CSV table of N, CA and C in Angstrom, one decimal:
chain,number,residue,atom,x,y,z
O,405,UNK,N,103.1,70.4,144.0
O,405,UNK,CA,103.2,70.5,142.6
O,405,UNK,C,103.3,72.0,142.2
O,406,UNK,N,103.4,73.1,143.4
O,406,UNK,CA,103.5,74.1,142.9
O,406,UNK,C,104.9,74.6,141.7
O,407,UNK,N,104.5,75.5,141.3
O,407,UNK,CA,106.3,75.8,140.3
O,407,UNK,C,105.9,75.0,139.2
O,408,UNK,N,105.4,73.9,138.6
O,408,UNK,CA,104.9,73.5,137.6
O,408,UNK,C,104.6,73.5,136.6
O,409,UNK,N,105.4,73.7,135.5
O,409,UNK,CA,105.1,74.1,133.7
O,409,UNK,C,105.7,73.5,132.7
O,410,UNK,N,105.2,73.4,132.0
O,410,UNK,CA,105.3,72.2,130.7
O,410,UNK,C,106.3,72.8,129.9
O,411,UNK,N,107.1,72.1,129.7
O,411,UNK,CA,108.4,72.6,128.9
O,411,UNK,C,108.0,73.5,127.3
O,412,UNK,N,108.5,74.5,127.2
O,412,UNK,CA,108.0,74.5,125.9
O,412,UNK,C,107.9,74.4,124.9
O,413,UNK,N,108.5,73.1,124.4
O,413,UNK,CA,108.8,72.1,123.3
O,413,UNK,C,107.9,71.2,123.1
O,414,UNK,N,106.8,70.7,124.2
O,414,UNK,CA,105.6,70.2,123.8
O,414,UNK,C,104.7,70.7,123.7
O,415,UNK,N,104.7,72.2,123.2
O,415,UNK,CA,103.6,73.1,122.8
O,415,UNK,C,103.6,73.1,121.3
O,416,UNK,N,104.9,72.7,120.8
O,416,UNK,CA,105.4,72.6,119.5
O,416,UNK,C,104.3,71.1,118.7
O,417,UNK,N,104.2,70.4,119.4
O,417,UNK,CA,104.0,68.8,118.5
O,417,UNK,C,102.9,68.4,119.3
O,418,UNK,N,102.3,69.0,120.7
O,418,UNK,CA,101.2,68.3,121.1
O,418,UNK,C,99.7,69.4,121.5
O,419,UNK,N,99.1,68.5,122.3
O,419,UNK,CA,97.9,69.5,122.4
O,419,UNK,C,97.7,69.0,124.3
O,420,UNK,N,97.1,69.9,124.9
O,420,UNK,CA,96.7,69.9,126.2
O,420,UNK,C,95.6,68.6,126.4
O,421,UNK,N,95.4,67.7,127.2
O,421,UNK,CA,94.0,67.0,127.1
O,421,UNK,C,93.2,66.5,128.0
O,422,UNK,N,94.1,66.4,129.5
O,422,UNK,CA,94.0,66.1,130.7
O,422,UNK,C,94.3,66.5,131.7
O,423,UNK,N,93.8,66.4,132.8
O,423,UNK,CA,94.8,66.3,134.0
O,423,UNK,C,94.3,65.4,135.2
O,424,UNK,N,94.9,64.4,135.1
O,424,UNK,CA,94.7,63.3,135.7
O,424,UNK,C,95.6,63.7,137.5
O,425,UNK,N,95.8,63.1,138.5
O,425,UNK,CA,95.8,63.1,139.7
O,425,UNK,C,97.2,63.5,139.4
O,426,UNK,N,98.2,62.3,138.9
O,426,UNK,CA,99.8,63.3,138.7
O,426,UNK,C,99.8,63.4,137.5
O,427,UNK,N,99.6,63.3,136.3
O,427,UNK,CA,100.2,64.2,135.2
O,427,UNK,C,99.0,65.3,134.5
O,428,UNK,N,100.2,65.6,133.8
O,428,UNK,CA,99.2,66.5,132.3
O,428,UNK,C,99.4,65.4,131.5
O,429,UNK,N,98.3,65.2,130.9
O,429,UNK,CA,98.3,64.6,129.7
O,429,UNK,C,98.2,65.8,128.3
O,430,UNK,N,98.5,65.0,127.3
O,430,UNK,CA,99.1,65.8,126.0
O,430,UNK,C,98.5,64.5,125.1
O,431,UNK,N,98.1,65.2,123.9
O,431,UNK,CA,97.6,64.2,123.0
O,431,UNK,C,99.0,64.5,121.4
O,432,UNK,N,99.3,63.4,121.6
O,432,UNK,CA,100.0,63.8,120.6
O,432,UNK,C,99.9,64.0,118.9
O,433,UNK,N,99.9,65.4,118.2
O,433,UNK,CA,98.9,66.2,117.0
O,433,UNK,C,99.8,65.2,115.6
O,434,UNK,N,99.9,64.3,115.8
O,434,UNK,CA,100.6,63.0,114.5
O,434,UNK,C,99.2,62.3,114.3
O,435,UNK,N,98.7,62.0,113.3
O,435,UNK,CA,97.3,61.6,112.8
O,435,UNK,C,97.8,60.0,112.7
O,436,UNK,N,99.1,59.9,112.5
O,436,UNK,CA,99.7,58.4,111.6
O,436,UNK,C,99.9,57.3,113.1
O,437,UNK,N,99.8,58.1,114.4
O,437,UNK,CA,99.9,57.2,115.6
O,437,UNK,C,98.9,57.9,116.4
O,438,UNK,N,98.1,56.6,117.4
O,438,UNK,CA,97.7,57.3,118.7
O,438,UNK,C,98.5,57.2,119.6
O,439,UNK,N,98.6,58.2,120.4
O,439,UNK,CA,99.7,58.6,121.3
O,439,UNK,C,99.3,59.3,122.4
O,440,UNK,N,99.6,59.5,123.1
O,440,UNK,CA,99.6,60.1,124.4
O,440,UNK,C,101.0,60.5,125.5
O,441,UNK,N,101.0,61.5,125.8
O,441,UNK,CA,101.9,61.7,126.4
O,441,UNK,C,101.9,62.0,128.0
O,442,UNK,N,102.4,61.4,129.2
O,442,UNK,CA,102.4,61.7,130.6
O,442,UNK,C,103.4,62.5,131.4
O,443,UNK,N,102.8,63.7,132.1
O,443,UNK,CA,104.1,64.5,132.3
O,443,UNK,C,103.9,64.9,133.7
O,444,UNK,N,104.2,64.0,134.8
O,444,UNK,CA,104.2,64.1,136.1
O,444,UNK,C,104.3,66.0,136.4
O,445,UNK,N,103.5,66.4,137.1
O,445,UNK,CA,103.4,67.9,137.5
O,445,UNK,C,103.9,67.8,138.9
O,446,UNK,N,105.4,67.4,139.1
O,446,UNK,CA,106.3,67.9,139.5
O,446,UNK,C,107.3,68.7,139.4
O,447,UNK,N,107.5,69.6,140.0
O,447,UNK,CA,108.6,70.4,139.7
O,447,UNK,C,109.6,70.1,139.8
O,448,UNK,N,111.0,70.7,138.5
O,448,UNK,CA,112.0,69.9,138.6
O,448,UNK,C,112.3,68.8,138.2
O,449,UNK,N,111.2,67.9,137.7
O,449,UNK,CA,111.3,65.6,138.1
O,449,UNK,C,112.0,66.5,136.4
O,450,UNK,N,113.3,65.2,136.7
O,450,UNK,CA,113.7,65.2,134.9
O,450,UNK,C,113.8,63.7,135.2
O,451,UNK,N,113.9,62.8,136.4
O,451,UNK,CA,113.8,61.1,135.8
O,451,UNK,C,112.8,60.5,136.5
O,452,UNK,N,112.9,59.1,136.5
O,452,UNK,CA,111.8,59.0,137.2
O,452,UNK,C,112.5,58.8,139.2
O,453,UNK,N,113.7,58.7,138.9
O,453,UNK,CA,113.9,58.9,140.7
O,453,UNK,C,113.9,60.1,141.1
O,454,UNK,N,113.3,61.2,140.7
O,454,UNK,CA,113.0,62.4,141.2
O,454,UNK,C,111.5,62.0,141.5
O,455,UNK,N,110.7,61.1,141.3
O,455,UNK,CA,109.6,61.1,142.2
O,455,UNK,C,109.3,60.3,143.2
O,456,UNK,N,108.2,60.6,144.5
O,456,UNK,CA,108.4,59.7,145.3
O,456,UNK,C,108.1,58.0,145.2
O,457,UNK,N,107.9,57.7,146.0
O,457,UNK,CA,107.6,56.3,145.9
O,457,UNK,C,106.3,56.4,145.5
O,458,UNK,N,105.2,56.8,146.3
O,458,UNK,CA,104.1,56.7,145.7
O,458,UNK,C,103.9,57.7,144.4
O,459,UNK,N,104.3,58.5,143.9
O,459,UNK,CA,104.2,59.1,142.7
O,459,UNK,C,104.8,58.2,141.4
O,460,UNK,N,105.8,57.5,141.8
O,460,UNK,CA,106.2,56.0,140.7
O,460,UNK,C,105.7,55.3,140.7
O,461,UNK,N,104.3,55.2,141.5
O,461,UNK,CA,103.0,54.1,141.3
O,461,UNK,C,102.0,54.5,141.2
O,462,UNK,N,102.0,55.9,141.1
O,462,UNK,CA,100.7,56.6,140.5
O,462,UNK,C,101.5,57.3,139.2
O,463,UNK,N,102.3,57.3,138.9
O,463,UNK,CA,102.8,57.2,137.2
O,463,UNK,C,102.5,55.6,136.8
O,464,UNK,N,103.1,54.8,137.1
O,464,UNK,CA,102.5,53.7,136.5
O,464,UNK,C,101.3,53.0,136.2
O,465,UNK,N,100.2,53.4,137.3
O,465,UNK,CA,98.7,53.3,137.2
O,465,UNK,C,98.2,54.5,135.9
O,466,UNK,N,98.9,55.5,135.9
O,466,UNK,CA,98.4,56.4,134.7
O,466,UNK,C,98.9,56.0,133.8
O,467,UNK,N,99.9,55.6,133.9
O,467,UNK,CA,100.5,55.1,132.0
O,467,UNK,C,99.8,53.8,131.5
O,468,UNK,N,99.0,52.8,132.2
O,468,UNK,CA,98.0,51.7,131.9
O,468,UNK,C,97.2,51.9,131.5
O,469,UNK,N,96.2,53.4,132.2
O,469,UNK,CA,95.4,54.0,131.8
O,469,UNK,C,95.0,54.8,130.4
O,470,UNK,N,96.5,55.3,130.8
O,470,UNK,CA,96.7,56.2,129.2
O,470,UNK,C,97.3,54.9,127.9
O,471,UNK,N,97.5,53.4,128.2
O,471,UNK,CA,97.4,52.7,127.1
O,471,UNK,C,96.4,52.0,126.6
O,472,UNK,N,95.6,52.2,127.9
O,472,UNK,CA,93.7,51.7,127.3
O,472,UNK,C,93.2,53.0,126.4
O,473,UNK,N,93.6,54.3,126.8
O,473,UNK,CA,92.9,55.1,126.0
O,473,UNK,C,93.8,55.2,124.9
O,474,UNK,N,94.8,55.4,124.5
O,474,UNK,CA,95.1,54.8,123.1
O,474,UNK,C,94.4,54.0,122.2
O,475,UNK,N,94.3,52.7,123.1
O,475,UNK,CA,93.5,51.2,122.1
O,475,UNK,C,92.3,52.2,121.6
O,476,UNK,N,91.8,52.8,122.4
O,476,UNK,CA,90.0,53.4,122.2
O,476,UNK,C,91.0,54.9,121.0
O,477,UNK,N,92.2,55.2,120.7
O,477,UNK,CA,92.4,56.0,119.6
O,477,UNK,C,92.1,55.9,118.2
O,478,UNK,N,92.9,54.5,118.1
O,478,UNK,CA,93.1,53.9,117.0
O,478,UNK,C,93.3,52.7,116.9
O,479,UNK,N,93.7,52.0,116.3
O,479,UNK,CA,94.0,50.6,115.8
O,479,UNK,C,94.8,50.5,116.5
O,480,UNK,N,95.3,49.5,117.0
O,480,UNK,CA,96.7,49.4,118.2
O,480,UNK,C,97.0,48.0,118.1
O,481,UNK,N,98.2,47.6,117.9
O,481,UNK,CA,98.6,45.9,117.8
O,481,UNK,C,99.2,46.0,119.1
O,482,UNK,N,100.5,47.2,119.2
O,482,UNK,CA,100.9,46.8,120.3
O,482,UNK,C,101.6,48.2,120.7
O,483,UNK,N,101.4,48.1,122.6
O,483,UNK,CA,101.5,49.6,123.0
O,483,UNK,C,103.7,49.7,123.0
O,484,UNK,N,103.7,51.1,122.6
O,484,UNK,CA,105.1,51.5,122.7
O,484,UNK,C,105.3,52.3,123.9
O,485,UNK,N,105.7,52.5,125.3
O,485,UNK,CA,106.0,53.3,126.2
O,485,UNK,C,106.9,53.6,126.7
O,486,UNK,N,107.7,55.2,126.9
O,486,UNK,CA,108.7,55.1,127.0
O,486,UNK,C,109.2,56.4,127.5
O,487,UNK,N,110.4,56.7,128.1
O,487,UNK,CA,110.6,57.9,128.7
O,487,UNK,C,112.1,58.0,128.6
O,488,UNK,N,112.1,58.6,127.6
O,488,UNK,CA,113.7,58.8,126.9
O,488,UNK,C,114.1,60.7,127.2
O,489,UNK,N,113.7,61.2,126.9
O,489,UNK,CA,113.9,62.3,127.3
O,489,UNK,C,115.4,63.2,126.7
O,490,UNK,N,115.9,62.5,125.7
O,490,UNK,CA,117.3,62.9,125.0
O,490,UNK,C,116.7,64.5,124.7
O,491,UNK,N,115.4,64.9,124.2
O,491,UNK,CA,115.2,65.8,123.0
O,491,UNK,C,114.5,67.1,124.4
O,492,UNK,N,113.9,66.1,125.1
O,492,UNK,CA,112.9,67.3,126.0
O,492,UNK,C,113.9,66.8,127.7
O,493,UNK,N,113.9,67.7,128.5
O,493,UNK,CA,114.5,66.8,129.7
O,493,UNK,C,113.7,66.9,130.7
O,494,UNK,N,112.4,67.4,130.5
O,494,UNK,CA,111.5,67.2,131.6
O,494,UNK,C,111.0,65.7,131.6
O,495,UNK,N,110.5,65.2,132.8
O,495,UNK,CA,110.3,63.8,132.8
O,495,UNK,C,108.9,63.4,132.4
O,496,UNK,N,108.6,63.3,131.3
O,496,UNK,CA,107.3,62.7,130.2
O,496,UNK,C,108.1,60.7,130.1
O,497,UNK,N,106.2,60.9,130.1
O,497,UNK,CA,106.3,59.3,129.5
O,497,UNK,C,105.4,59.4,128.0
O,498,UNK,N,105.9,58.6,127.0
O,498,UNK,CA,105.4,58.8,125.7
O,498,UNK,C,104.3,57.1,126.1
O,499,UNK,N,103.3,57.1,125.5
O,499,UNK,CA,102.2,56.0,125.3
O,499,UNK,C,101.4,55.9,124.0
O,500,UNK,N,102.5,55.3,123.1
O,500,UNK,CA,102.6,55.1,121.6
O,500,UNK,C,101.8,53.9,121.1
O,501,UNK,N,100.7,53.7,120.2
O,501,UNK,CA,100.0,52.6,119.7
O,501,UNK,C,100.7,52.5,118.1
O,502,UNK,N,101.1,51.2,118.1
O,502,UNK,CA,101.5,50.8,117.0
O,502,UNK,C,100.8,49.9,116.4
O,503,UNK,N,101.3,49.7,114.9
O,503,UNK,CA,100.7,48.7,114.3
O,503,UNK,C,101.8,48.3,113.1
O,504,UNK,N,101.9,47.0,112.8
O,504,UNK,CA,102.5,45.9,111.6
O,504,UNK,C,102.7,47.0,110.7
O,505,UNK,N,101.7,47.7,110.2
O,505,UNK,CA,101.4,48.2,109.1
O,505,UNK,C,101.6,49.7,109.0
O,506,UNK,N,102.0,50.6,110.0
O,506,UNK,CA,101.8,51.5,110.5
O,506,UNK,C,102.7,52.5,109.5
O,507,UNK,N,104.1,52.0,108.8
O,507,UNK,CA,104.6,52.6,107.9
O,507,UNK,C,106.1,52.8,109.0
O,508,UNK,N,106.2,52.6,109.7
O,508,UNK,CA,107.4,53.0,110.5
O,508,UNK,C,108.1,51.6,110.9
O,509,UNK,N,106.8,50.7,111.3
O,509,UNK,CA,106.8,49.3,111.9
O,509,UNK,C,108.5,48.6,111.6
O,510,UNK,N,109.3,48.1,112.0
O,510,UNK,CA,109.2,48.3,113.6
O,510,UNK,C,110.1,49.5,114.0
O,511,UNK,N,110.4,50.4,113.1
O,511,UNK,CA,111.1,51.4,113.9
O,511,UNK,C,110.6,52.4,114.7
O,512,UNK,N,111.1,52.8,115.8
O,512,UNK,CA,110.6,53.8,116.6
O,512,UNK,C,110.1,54.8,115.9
O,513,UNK,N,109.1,55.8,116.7
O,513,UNK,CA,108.6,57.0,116.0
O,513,UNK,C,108.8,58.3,116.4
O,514,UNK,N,110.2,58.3,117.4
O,514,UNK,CA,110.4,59.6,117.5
O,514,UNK,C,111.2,60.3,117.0
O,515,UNK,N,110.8,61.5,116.4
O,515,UNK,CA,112.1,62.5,115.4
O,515,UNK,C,111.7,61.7,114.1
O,516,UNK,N,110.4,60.9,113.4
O,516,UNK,CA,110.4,60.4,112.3
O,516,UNK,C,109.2,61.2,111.5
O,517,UNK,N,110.0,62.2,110.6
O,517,UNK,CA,109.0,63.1,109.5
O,517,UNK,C,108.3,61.9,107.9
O,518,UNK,N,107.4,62.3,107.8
O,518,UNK,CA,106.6,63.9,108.2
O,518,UNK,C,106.1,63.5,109.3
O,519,UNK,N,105.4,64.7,110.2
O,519,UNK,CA,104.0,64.5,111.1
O,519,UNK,C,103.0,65.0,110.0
O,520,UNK,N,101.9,64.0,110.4
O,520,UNK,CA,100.3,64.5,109.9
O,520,UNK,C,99.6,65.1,111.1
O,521,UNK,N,99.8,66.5,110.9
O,521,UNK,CA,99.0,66.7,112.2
O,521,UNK,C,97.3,66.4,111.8
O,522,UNK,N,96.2,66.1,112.9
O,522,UNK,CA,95.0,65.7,113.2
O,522,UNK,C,94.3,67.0,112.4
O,523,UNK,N,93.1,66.4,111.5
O,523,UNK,CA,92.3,67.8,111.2
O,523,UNK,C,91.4,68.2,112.5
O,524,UNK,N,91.0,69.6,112.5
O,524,UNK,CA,90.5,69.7,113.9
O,524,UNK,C,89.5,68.8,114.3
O,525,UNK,N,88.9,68.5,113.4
O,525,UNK,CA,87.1,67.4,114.0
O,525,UNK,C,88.0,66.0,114.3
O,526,UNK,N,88.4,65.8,114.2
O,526,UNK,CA,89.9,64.3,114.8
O,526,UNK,C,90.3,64.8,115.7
O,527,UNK,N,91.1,66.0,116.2
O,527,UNK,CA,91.6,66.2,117.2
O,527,UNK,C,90.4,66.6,117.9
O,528,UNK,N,89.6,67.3,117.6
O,528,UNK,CA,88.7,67.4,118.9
O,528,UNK,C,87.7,66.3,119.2
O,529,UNK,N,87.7,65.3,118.6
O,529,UNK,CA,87.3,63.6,118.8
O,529,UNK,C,88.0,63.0,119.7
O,530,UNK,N,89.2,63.1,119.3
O,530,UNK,CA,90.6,62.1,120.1
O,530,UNK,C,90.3,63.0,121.6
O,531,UNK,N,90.6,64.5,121.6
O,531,UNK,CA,90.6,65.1,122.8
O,531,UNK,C,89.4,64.5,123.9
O,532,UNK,N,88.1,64.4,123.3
O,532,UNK,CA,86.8,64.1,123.9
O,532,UNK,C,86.8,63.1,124.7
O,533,UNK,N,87.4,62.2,124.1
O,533,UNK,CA,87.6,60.6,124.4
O,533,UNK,C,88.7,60.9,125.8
O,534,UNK,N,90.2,61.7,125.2
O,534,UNK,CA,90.6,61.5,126.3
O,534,UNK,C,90.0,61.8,127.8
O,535,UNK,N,89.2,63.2,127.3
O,535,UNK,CA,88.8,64.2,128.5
O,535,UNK,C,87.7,63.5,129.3
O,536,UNK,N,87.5,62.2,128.5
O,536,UNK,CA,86.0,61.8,128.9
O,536,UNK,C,86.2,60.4,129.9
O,537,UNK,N,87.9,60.3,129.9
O,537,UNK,CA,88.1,58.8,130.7
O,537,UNK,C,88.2,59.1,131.9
């Protein structure tokens, strides 16, 4: 995992929160969703067949992980996860909690303004929780 750096476009919209066995985790600074973001610390990975076999199964045990700590964010009807990558091309998985009521419901929530970013005592709550799983 040497060579390893977080693209600089999720410095823009998220915050630092973990570091789990393969990813960085990122909490994402939108007050209106819990969210989480997973970003395999491989160098290079822009899909998911740039990792190996076992790293595509230790990405998927962390993205289950990171949809339990969501439910523990917020309210969550139902988890959104996904790894699109049109806007960023490093290979992140997004771990989105939705709800009926959420104001977006059922449209996707990426590229959708405003963001509310978290006041700090929220973000350093949500951070706590994640850092604490």
């Amino acid at each position: 995992m040497m060579g390893f750096e977080v693209a600089p476009a999720f410095e823009a919209g998220s915050v630092a929160a973990a570091e789990w066995p393969l990813c960085h985790v990122r909490l994402q600074d939108d007050a209106r969703f819990p969210w989480l973001i997973l970003i395999p610390r491989v160098e290079g990975a822009l899909e998911l067949e740039d990792l190996t076999v076992k790293q595509r199964a230790v990405l998927m045990e962390e993205t289950v992980r990171a949809g339990a700590l969501v439910r523990r964010l917020g309210s969550v009807e139902k988890l959104n996860v996904g790894a699109i990558g049109n806007v960023t091309a490093q290979l992140h998985v997004h771990v989105v909690g939705r709800r009926r009521d959420d104001g977006l419901w059922p449209d996707p929530v990426w590229g959708r303004e405003p963001v509310i970013p978290y006041t700090d005592d929220e973000r350093a709550r949500r951070l706590a929780i994640v850092a604490g799983s």
